[in-house]
mmCIF file of C-alpha atoms in Angstrom:
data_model
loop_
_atom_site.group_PDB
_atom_site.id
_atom_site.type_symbol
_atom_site.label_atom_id
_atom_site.label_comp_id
_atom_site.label_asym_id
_atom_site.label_seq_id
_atom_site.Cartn_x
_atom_site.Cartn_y
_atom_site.Cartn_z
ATOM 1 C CA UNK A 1026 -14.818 191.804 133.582
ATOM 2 C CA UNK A 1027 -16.874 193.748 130.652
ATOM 3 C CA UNK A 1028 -15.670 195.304 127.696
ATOM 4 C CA UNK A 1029 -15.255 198.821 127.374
ATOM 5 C CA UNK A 1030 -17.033 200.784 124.754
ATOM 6 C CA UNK A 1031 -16.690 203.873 124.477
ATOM 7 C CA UNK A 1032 -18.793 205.985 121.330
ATOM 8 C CA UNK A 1033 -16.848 208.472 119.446
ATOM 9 C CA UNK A 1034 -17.563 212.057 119.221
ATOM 10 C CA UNK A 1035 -16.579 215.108 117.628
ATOM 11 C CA UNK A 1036 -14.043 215.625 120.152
ATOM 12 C CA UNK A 1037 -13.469 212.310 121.447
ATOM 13 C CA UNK A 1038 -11.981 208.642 120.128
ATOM 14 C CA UNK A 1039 -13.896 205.557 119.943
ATOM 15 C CA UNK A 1040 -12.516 203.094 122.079
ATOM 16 C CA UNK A 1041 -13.427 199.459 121.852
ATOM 17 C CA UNK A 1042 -11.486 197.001 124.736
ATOM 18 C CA UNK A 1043 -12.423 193.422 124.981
ATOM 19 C CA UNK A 1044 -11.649 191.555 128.186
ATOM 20 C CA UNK A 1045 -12.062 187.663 126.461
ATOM 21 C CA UNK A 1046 -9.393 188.603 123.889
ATOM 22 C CA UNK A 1047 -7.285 191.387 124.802
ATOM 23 C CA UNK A 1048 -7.839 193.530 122.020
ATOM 24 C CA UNK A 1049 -7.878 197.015 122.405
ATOM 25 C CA UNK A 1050 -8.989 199.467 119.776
ATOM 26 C CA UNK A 1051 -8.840 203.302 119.335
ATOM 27 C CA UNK A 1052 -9.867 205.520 116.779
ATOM 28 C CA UNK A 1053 -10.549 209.123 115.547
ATOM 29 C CA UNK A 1054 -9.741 212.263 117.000
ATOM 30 C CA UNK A 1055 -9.068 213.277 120.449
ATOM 31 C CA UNK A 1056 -9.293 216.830 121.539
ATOM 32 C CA UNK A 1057 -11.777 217.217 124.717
ATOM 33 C CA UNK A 1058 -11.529 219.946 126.935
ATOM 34 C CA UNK A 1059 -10.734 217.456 129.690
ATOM 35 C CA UNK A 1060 -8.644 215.070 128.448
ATOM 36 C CA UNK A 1061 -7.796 213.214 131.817
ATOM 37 C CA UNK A 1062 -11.485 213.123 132.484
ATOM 38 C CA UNK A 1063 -11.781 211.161 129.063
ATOM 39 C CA UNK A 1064 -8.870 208.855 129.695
ATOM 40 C CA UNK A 1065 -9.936 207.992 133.574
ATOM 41 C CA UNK A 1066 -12.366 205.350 132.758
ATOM 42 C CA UNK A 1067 -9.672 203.597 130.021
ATOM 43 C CA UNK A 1068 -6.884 203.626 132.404
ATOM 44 C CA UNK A 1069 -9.447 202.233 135.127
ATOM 45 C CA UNK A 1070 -10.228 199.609 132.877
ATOM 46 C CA UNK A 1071 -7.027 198.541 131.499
ATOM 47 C CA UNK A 1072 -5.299 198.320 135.065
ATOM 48 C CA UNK A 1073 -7.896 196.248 136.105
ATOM 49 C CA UNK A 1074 -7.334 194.140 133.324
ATOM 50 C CA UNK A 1075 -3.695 193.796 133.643
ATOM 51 C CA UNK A 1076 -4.100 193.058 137.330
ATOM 52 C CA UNK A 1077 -5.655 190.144 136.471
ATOM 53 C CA UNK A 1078 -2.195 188.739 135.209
ATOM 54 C CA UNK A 1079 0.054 188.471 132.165
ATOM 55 C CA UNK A 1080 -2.666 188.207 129.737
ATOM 56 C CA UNK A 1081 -1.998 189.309 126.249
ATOM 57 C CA UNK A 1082 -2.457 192.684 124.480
ATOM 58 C CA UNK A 1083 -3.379 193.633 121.371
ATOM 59 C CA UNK A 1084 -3.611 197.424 120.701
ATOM 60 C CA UNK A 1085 -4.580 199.311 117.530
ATOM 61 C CA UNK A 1086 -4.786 202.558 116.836
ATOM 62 C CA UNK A 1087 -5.860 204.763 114.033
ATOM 63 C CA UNK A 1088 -5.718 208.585 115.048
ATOM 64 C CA UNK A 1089 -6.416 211.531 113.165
ATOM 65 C CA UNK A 1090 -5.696 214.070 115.255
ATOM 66 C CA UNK A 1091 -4.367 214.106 119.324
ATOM 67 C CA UNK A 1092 -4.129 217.204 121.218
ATOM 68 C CA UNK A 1093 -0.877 218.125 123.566
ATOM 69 C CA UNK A 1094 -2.827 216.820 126.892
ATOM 70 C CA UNK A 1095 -4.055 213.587 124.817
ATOM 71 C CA UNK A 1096 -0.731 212.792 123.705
ATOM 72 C CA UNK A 1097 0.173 212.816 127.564
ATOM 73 C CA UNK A 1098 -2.734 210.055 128.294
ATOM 74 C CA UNK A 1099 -1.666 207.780 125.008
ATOM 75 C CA UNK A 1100 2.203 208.068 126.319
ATOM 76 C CA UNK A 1101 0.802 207.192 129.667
ATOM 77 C CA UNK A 1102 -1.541 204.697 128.348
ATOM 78 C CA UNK A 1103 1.586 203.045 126.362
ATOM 79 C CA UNK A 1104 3.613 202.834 129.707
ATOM 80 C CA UNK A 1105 1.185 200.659 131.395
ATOM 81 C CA UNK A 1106 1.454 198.480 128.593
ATOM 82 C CA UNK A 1107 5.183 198.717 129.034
ATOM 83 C CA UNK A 1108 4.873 197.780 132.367
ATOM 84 C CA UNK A 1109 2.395 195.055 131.855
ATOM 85 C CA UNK A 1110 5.197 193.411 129.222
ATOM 86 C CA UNK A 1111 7.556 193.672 131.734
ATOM 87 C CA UNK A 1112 5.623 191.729 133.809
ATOM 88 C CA UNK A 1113 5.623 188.537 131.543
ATOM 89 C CA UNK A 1114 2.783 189.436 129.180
ATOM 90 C CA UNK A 1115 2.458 189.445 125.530
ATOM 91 C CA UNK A 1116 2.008 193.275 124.132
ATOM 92 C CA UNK A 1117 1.614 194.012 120.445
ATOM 93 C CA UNK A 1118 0.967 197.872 119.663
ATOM 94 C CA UNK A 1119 -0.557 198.444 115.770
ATOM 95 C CA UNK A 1120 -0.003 202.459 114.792
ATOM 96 C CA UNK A 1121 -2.079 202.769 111.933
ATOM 97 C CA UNK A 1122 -1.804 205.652 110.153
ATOM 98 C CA UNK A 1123 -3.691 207.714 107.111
ATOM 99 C CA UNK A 1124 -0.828 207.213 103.746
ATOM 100 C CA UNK A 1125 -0.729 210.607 103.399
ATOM 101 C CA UNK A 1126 -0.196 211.658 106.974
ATOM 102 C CA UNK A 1127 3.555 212.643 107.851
ATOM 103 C CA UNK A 1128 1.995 213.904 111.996
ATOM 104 C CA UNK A 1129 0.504 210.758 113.058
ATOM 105 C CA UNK A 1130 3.769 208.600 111.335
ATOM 106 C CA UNK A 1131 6.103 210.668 113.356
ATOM 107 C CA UNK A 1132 4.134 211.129 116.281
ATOM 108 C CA UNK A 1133 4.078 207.338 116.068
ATOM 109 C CA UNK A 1134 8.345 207.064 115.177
ATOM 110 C CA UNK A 1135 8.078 209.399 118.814
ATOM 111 C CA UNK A 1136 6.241 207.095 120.570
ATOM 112 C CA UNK A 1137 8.350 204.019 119.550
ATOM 113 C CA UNK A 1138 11.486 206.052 121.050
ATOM 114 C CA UNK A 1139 9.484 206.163 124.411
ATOM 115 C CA UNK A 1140 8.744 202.508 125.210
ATOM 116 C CA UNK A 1141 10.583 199.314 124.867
ATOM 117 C CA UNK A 1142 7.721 197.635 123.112
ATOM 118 C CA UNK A 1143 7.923 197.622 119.563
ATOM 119 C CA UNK A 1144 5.372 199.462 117.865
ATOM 120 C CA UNK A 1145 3.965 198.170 114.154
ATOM 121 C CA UNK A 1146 3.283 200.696 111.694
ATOM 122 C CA UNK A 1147 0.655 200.557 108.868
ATOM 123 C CA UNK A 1148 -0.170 202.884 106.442
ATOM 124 C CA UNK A 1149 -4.028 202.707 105.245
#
């Protein structure tokens, strides 16, 4: 299986998965006019990749800014991972956030009321 890389935009998050260690990375702002379009090829790629078996997860994410349809795709995005704990695997999510910026904490804290995995917040 490849990695995904994905190149961030003006409108769009960089998004760096790697298949040999489970890390996933996102960062930077997401507001495209299609979000689902966006999202299609990372939920592709991470149900392939947790088809594959319980293989451990590492997620971190560092957003400046989501938009109401991106929210939708990171919720979504979150209950695959959900589902993929469930399922036996190890899943660590990694919320990190700008010091100074109350949104992305509490749209974080609103996340973390969502799922049943625990989500790790860190102020940078």
């Amino acid at each position: 299986m490849d990695d995904l890389i994905i190149e961030k935009t003006k409108f769009t998050l960089a998004v760096c998965f790697s298949a040999s260690t489970g890390v996933l990375e996102m960062e930077g702002s997401s507001y495209p006019e299609h979000a689902f379009e966006f999202f299609t090829p990372i939920f592709e790629w991470l149900q392939r990749y947790v088809e594959q078996g319980p293989r451990p997860v590492q997620l971190t994410v560092l957003f400046d800014y989501l938009n109401t349809s991106s929210l939708k795709c990171i919720i979504d995005l979150f209950k695959l991972l959900e589902s993929h704990a469930q399922n036996g695997a190890e899943v660590a999510i990694h919320w990190r956030y700008q010091i100074d910026d109350e949104d992305m904490l509490e749209a974080g804290r609103e996340f973390a009321e969502d799922i049943q995995i625990p989500i790790h917040f860190h102020p940078v």
